[in-house]
């Protein structure tokens, strides 16, 4: 079965992106093996740290290398990619063999798609991902799902995916699986 690695770009307990990812996981049930990347220990990037790769970076690289595709659930921070998510992608974009800085990275040629939940700035977020992901030599697939935070979620923490969101996730999942197979 295909392996799809979920990257939830928020480390917040109860994250709405994590709840969206759980909806996507249901859509993929029985059709792909889903795992969630734990990137919480990845340090702020520095070329000094690259000389002996931090263990947390080696671990995320291994998980990315083992995946057939990656599904990113990204917050919008100030109409842009959160710095933490960009930091992770920067690490993943670096060559595995530092003697050839243009050589293959862990994320090289991976099939990638993106979804979000936010109330403003998703078009800008997706435009940035659409520039960034091909630049780091990934293959972008699917129509990115964008969804709003339901008003009650701010009070009770429960993200409720609309029917439109669920349909969009289903179409995105189909596109992802088609691209893998
Ligand atoms: C630094 C920062 C910037 C934010 N900028 C935006 C924004 O541009 N658009 C938006 O809809 N929400 C913005 N938010 C609100 C987040 O979307 C909201 O906190 C969301 O719940 C975070 O995702 P999570 O629930 O997955 O943790 C921002 C939050 C933070 C902390």
PDB file of C-alpha atoms and ligand atoms in Angstrom:
ATOM      1  CA  UNK A   1       0.000   0.000   0.000  1.00  0.00           C
ATOM      2  CA  UNK A   2       1.222   3.516  -0.770  1.00  0.00           C
ATOM      3  CA  UNK A   3       2.795   5.451   2.074  1.00  0.00           C
ATOM      4  CA  UNK A   4       1.539   8.998   2.572  1.00  0.00           C
ATOM      5  CA  UNK A   5       3.365  11.138   5.094  1.00  0.00           C
ATOM      6  CA  UNK A   6       1.345  13.911   6.728  1.00  0.00           C
ATOM      7  CA  UNK A   7       3.157  17.062   7.810  1.00  0.00           C
ATOM      8  CA  UNK A   8       0.950  19.085  10.132  1.00  0.00           C
ATOM      9  CA  UNK A   9       2.462  22.542  10.234  1.00  0.00           C
ATOM     10  CA  UNK A  10       1.150  23.407  13.686  1.00  0.00           C
ATOM     11  CA  UNK A  11       2.481  21.910  16.898  1.00  0.00           C
ATOM     12  CA  UNK A  12      -0.442  23.335  18.889  1.00  0.00           C
ATOM     13  CA  UNK A  13      -2.464  20.875  20.969  1.00  0.00           C
ATOM     14  CA  UNK A  14      -5.879  20.691  19.294  1.00  0.00           C
ATOM     15  CA  UNK A  15      -4.575  22.262  16.087  1.00  0.00           C
ATOM     16  CA  UNK A  16      -7.282  22.829  13.478  1.00  0.00           C
ATOM     17  CA  UNK A  17      -4.780  21.678  10.829  1.00  0.00           C
ATOM     18  CA  UNK A  18      -4.331  18.454  12.767  1.00  0.00           C
ATOM     19  CA  UNK A  19      -8.095  18.010  12.832  1.00  0.00           C
ATOM     20  CA  UNK A  20      -8.215  18.629   9.063  1.00  0.00           C
ATOM     21  CA  UNK A  21      -5.462  16.027   8.639  1.00  0.00           C
ATOM     22  CA  UNK A  22      -7.584  13.521  10.554  1.00  0.00           C
ATOM     23  CA  UNK A  23     -10.397  14.110   8.064  1.00  0.00           C
ATOM     24  CA  UNK A  24      -7.953  13.501   5.203  1.00  0.00           C
ATOM     25  CA  UNK A  25      -6.750  10.341   6.946  1.00  0.00           C
ATOM     26  CA  UNK A  26     -10.332   9.038   6.950  1.00  0.00           C
ATOM     27  CA  UNK A  27     -10.574   9.763   3.224  1.00  0.00           C
ATOM     28  CA  UNK A  28      -7.402   7.727   2.607  1.00  0.00           C
ATOM     29  CA  UNK A  29      -8.408   4.844   4.899  1.00  0.00           C
ATOM     30  CA  UNK A  30      -7.826   1.471   3.248  1.00  0.00           C
ATOM     31  CA  UNK A  31      -6.152   3.102   0.255  1.00  0.00           C
ATOM     32  CA  UNK A  32      -2.887   4.347   1.748  1.00  0.00           C
ATOM     33  CA  UNK A  33      -0.794   3.944   4.862  1.00  0.00           C
ATOM     34  CA  UNK A  34      -0.795   7.320   6.619  1.00  0.00           C
ATOM     35  CA  UNK A  35       1.783   8.461   9.152  1.00  0.00           C
ATOM     36  CA  UNK A  36       2.366  11.814  10.814  1.00  0.00           C
ATOM     37  CA  UNK A  37       5.826  13.373  10.779  1.00  0.00           C
ATOM     38  CA  UNK A  38       7.124  14.403  14.193  1.00  0.00           C
ATOM     39  CA  UNK A  39       9.223  17.438  13.311  1.00  0.00           C
ATOM     40  CA  UNK A  40       8.966  19.083  16.742  1.00  0.00           C
ATOM     41  CA  UNK A  41      12.665  18.638  17.537  1.00  0.00           C
ATOM     42  CA  UNK A  42      14.057  19.962  14.247  1.00  0.00           C
ATOM     43  CA  UNK A  43      16.355  22.882  15.093  1.00  0.00           C
ATOM     44  CA  UNK A  44      16.424  26.296  13.495  1.00  0.00           C
ATOM     45  CA  UNK A  45      18.496  25.869  10.350  1.00  0.00           C
ATOM     46  CA  UNK A  46      22.151  26.841  10.382  1.00  0.00           C
ATOM     47  CA  UNK A  47      24.801  25.754   7.927  1.00  0.00           C
ATOM     48  CA  UNK A  48      27.074  25.154  10.921  1.00  0.00           C
ATOM     49  CA  UNK A  49      24.665  22.450  12.163  1.00  0.00           C
ATOM     50  CA  UNK A  50      24.741  20.738   8.769  1.00  0.00           C
ATOM     51  CA  UNK A  51      28.315  19.549   9.209  1.00  0.00           C
ATOM     52  CA  UNK A  52      27.146  16.793  11.530  1.00  0.00           C
ATOM     53  CA  UNK A  53      23.451  16.377  10.808  1.00  0.00           C
ATOM     54  CA  UNK A  54      21.295  16.688  13.967  1.00  0.00           C
ATOM     55  CA  UNK A  55      19.558  13.421  14.909  1.00  0.00           C
ATOM     56  CA  UNK A  56      16.095  15.027  14.589  1.00  0.00           C
ATOM     57  CA  UNK A  57      16.916  16.076  11.020  1.00  0.00           C
ATOM     58  CA  UNK A  58      18.179  12.600  10.105  1.00  0.00           C
ATOM     59  CA  UNK A  59      14.942  11.142  11.474  1.00  0.00           C
ATOM     60  CA  UNK A  60      12.629  13.429   9.482  1.00  0.00           C
ATOM     61  CA  UNK A  61      14.719  12.875   6.346  1.00  0.00           C
ATOM     62  CA  UNK A  62      14.390   9.105   6.744  1.00  0.00           C
ATOM     63  CA  UNK A  63      10.623   9.367   7.113  1.00  0.00           C
ATOM     64  CA  UNK A  64      10.362  11.618   4.064  1.00  0.00           C
ATOM     65  CA  UNK A  65      12.581   9.290   2.017  1.00  0.00           C
ATOM     66  CA  UNK A  66      10.362   6.333   2.944  1.00  0.00           C
ATOM     67  CA  UNK A  67       7.157   8.104   1.841  1.00  0.00           C
ATOM     68  CA  UNK A  68       5.581   7.864  -1.603  1.00  0.00           C
ATOM     69  CA  UNK A  69       3.911  11.233  -1.149  1.00  0.00           C
ATOM     70  CA  UNK A  70       3.628  14.076   1.319  1.00  0.00           C
ATOM     71  CA  UNK A  71       0.499  15.961   2.355  1.00  0.00           C
ATOM     72  CA  UNK A  72       1.204  19.248   4.129  1.00  0.00           C
ATOM     73  CA  UNK A  73      -1.469  20.812   6.368  1.00  0.00           C
ATOM     74  CA  UNK A  74      -0.206  24.314   6.819  1.00  0.00           C
ATOM     75  CA  UNK A  75      -1.380  27.219   8.925  1.00  0.00           C
ATOM     76  CA  UNK A  76      -1.393  30.705   7.443  1.00  0.00           C
ATOM     77  CA  UNK A  77       0.760  33.055   9.477  1.00  0.00           C
ATOM     78  CA  UNK A  78       0.592  36.665   8.386  1.00  0.00           C
ATOM     79  CA  UNK A  79      -0.624  35.623   4.923  1.00  0.00           C
ATOM     80  CA  UNK A  80       2.430  33.390   4.520  1.00  0.00           C
ATOM     81  CA  UNK A  81       4.047  30.053   5.425  1.00  0.00           C
ATOM     82  CA  UNK A  82       4.832  29.778   9.153  1.00  0.00           C
ATOM     83  CA  UNK A  83       8.558  30.135   9.732  1.00  0.00           C
ATOM     84  CA  UNK A  84       8.628  26.722  11.414  1.00  0.00           C
ATOM     85  CA  UNK A  85       7.237  25.009   8.306  1.00  0.00           C
ATOM     86  CA  UNK A  86       9.622  26.874   6.025  1.00  0.00           C
ATOM     87  CA  UNK A  87      12.481  25.895   8.352  1.00  0.00           C
ATOM     88  CA  UNK A  88      11.533  22.222   8.037  1.00  0.00           C
ATOM     89  CA  UNK A  89      11.309  22.490   4.245  1.00  0.00           C
ATOM     90  CA  UNK A  90      14.663  24.266   4.158  1.00  0.00           C
ATOM     91  CA  UNK A  91      16.270  21.341   5.998  1.00  0.00           C
ATOM     92  CA  UNK A  92      14.534  18.851   3.694  1.00  0.00           C
ATOM     93  CA  UNK A  93      15.658  20.763   0.611  1.00  0.00           C
ATOM     94  CA  UNK A  94      19.365  20.441   1.382  1.00  0.00           C
ATOM     95  CA  UNK A  95      21.523  17.901  -0.420  1.00  0.00           C
ATOM     96  CA  UNK A  96      22.017  14.635   1.435  1.00  0.00           C
ATOM     97  CA  UNK A  97      25.644  14.633   0.334  1.00  0.00           C
ATOM     98  CA  UNK A  98      27.128  17.991   1.251  1.00  0.00           C
ATOM     99  CA  UNK A  99      30.034  17.531  -1.163  1.00  0.00           C
ATOM    100  CA  UNK A 100      27.475  18.095  -3.946  1.00  0.00           C
ATOM    101  CA  UNK A 101      25.212  20.928  -2.814  1.00  0.00           C
ATOM    102  CA  UNK A 102      23.055  20.539  -5.937  1.00  0.00           C
ATOM    103  CA  UNK A 103      22.672  16.809  -5.336  1.00  0.00           C
ATOM    104  CA  UNK A 104      19.551  14.975  -4.269  1.00  0.00           C
ATOM    105  CA  UNK A 105      17.721  15.947  -1.103  1.00  0.00           C
ATOM    106  CA  UNK A 106      15.336  13.865   1.005  1.00  0.00           C
ATOM    107  CA  UNK A 107      12.359  15.594  -0.592  1.00  0.00           C
ATOM    108  CA  UNK A 108      13.700  15.444  -4.143  1.00  0.00           C
ATOM    109  CA  UNK A 109      11.006  14.395  -6.676  1.00  0.00           C
ATOM    110  CA  UNK A 110       8.460  13.698  -3.945  1.00  0.00           C
ATOM    111  CA  UNK A 111       4.799  14.083  -4.802  1.00  0.00           C
ATOM    112  CA  UNK A 112       3.426  16.835  -2.556  1.00  0.00           C
ATOM    113  CA  UNK A 113       0.068  18.441  -1.920  1.00  0.00           C
ATOM    114  CA  UNK A 114      -1.078  21.097   0.543  1.00  0.00           C
ATOM    115  CA  UNK A 115      -4.238  21.942   2.490  1.00  0.00           C
ATOM    116  CA  UNK A 116      -5.116  24.595   5.014  1.00  0.00           C
ATOM    117  CA  UNK A 117      -7.693  25.904   7.432  1.00  0.00           C
ATOM    118  CA  UNK A 118      -7.655  29.653   7.992  1.00  0.00           C
ATOM    119  CA  UNK A 119      -9.853  32.671   7.681  1.00  0.00           C
ATOM    120  CA  UNK A 120      -7.593  34.921   5.646  1.00  0.00           C
ATOM    121  CA  UNK A 121      -4.572  34.584   3.405  1.00  0.00           C
ATOM    122  CA  UNK A 122      -4.956  31.066   2.025  1.00  0.00           C
ATOM    123  CA  UNK A 123      -4.643  32.197  -1.598  1.00  0.00           C
ATOM    124  CA  UNK A 124      -1.384  33.909  -0.700  1.00  0.00           C
ATOM    125  CA  UNK A 125      -0.205  30.843   1.239  1.00  0.00           C
ATOM    126  CA  UNK A 126      -0.934  28.529  -1.669  1.00  0.00           C
ATOM    127  CA  UNK A 127       0.760  30.853  -4.148  1.00  0.00           C
ATOM    128  CA  UNK A 128       3.898  30.723  -2.000  1.00  0.00           C
ATOM    129  CA  UNK A 129       3.777  26.914  -1.827  1.00  0.00           C
ATOM    130  CA  UNK A 130       3.246  26.778  -5.585  1.00  0.00           C
ATOM    131  CA  UNK A 131       6.466  28.746  -6.058  1.00  0.00           C
ATOM    132  CA  UNK A 132       8.466  27.006  -3.336  1.00  0.00           C
ATOM    133  CA  UNK A 133       7.614  23.344  -3.915  1.00  0.00           C
ATOM    134  CA  UNK A 134       8.758  23.104  -7.556  1.00  0.00           C
ATOM    135  CA  UNK A 135      11.842  25.134  -6.658  1.00  0.00           C
ATOM    136  CA  UNK A 136      12.846  22.460  -4.130  1.00  0.00           C
ATOM    137  CA  UNK A 137      12.247  19.890  -6.877  1.00  0.00           C
ATOM    138  CA  UNK A 138       9.026  18.332  -5.673  1.00  0.00           C
ATOM    139  CA  UNK A 139       6.066  17.465  -7.873  1.00  0.00           C
ATOM    140  CA  UNK A 140       2.975  19.397  -6.827  1.00  0.00           C
ATOM    141  CA  UNK A 141      -0.342  17.615  -7.355  1.00  0.00           C
ATOM    142  CA  UNK A 142      -4.025  18.136  -6.637  1.00  0.00           C
ATOM    143  CA  UNK A 143      -6.259  21.094  -6.058  1.00  0.00           C
ATOM    144  CA  UNK A 144      -5.249  22.445  -2.627  1.00  0.00           C
ATOM    145  CA  UNK A 145      -8.106  22.267  -0.117  1.00  0.00           C
ATOM    146  CA  UNK A 146      -8.820  25.511   1.660  1.00  0.00           C
ATOM    147  CA  UNK A 147     -11.336  25.728   4.441  1.00  0.00           C
ATOM    148  CA  UNK A 148     -12.538  28.167   7.035  1.00  0.00           C
ATOM    149  CA  UNK A 149     -12.463  27.862  10.803  1.00  0.00           C
ATOM    150  CA  UNK A 150     -16.094  27.421  11.889  1.00  0.00           C
ATOM    151  CA  UNK A 151     -17.071  30.131  14.386  1.00  0.00           C
ATOM    152  CA  UNK A 152     -17.774  27.688  17.227  1.00  0.00           C
ATOM    153  CA  UNK A 153     -14.263  26.226  16.953  1.00  0.00           C
ATOM    154  CA  UNK A 154     -12.768  29.318  18.549  1.00  0.00           C
ATOM    155  CA  UNK A 155     -14.859  28.576  21.656  1.00  0.00           C
ATOM    156  CA  UNK A 156     -14.889  24.772  21.878  1.00  0.00           C
ATOM    157  CA  UNK A 157     -11.779  23.839  19.876  1.00  0.00           C
ATOM    158  CA  UNK A 158     -13.688  21.520  17.522  1.00  0.00           C
ATOM    159  CA  UNK A 159     -13.009  22.088  13.847  1.00  0.00           C
ATOM    160  CA  UNK A 160     -16.022  21.040  11.771  1.00  0.00           C
ATOM    161  CA  UNK A 161     -15.206  20.299   8.154  1.00  0.00           C
ATOM    162  CA  UNK A 162     -17.946  21.447   5.794  1.00  0.00           C
ATOM    163  CA  UNK A 163     -19.311  19.128   3.121  1.00  0.00           C
ATOM    164  CA  UNK A 164     -17.437  21.225   0.568  1.00  0.00           C
ATOM    165  CA  UNK A 165     -14.182  20.707   2.492  1.00  0.00           C
ATOM    166  CA  UNK A 166     -14.740  16.953   2.701  1.00  0.00           C
ATOM    167  CA  UNK A 167     -15.429  16.782  -1.048  1.00  0.00           C
ATOM    168  CA  UNK A 168     -12.330  18.803  -1.741  1.00  0.00           C
ATOM    169  CA  UNK A 169     -10.216  16.498   0.468  1.00  0.00           C
ATOM    170  CA  UNK A 170     -11.627  13.485  -1.368  1.00  0.00           C
ATOM    171  CA  UNK A 171     -10.675  14.935  -4.751  1.00  0.00           C
ATOM    172  CA  UNK A 172      -7.241  15.886  -3.438  1.00  0.00           C
ATOM    173  CA  UNK A 173      -6.693  12.373  -2.065  1.00  0.00           C
ATOM    174  CA  UNK A 174      -7.678  10.877  -5.433  1.00  0.00           C
ATOM    175  CA  UNK A 175      -5.204  13.155  -7.221  1.00  0.00           C
ATOM    176  CA  UNK A 176      -2.463  12.191  -4.776  1.00  0.00           C
ATOM    177  CA  UNK A 177      -3.050   8.459  -5.163  1.00  0.00           C
ATOM    178  CA  UNK A 178      -3.280   8.761  -8.955  1.00  0.00           C
ATOM    179  CA  UNK A 179       0.062  10.557  -9.001  1.00  0.00           C
ATOM    180  CA  UNK A 180       1.678   7.805  -6.894  1.00  0.00           C
ATOM    181  CA  UNK A 181       0.341   4.917  -8.957  1.00  0.00           C
TER     182      UNK A 181
HETATM  183  C1  LIG B   1       1.819  34.553  14.044  1.00  0.00           C
HETATM  184  C2  LIG B   1       0.425  34.263  13.609  1.00  0.00           C
HETATM  185  C3  LIG B   1      -0.061  34.778  12.429  1.00  0.00           C
HETATM  186  C4  LIG B   1      -1.342  34.472  11.986  1.00  0.00           C
HETATM  187  N1  LIG B   1      -1.756  34.920  10.770  1.00  0.00           N
HETATM  188  C5  LIG B   1      -2.951  34.512  10.286  1.00  0.00           C
HETATM  189  C6  LIG B   1      -3.360  34.837   8.956  1.00  0.00           C
HETATM  190  O1  LIG B   1      -2.652  35.502   8.194  1.00  0.00           O
HETATM  191  N2  LIG B   1      -4.554  34.380   8.529  1.00  0.00           N
HETATM  192  C7  LIG B   1      -5.385  33.636   9.329  1.00  0.00           C
HETATM  193  O2  LIG B   1      -6.463  33.253   8.882  1.00  0.00           O
HETATM  194  N3  LIG B   1      -5.021  33.295  10.586  1.00  0.00           N
HETATM  195  C8  LIG B   1      -3.826  33.712  11.066  1.00  0.00           C
HETATM  196  N4  LIG B   1      -3.434  33.344  12.324  1.00  0.00           N
HETATM  197  C9  LIG B   1      -4.368  32.566  13.149  1.00  0.00           C
HETATM  198  C10 LIG B   1      -4.134  31.104  12.922  1.00  0.00           C
HETATM  199  O3  LIG B   1      -4.649  30.725  11.673  1.00  0.00           O
HETATM  200  C11 LIG B   1      -4.860  30.341  14.014  1.00  0.00           C
HETATM  201  O4  LIG B   1      -4.199  30.609  15.224  1.00  0.00           O
HETATM  202  C12 LIG B   1      -4.902  28.874  13.742  1.00  0.00           C
HETATM  203  O5  LIG B   1      -5.755  28.291  14.694  1.00  0.00           O
HETATM  204  C13 LIG B   1      -3.535  28.225  13.811  1.00  0.00           C
HETATM  205  O6  LIG B   1      -3.589  26.913  13.290  1.00  0.00           O
HETATM  206  P1  LIG B   1      -3.795  25.638  14.214  1.00  0.00           P
HETATM  207  O7  LIG B   1      -5.180  25.693  14.770  1.00  0.00           O
HETATM  208  O8  LIG B   1      -3.609  24.491  13.269  1.00  0.00           O
HETATM  209  O9  LIG B   1      -2.771  25.692  15.315  1.00  0.00           O
HETATM  210  C14 LIG B   1      -2.175  33.654  12.791  1.00  0.00           C
HETATM  211  C15 LIG B   1      -1.680  33.139  13.999  1.00  0.00           C
HETATM  212  C16 LIG B   1      -0.402  33.416  14.400  1.00  0.00           C
HETATM  213  C17 LIG B   1       0.099  32.801  15.694  1.00  0.00           C
END
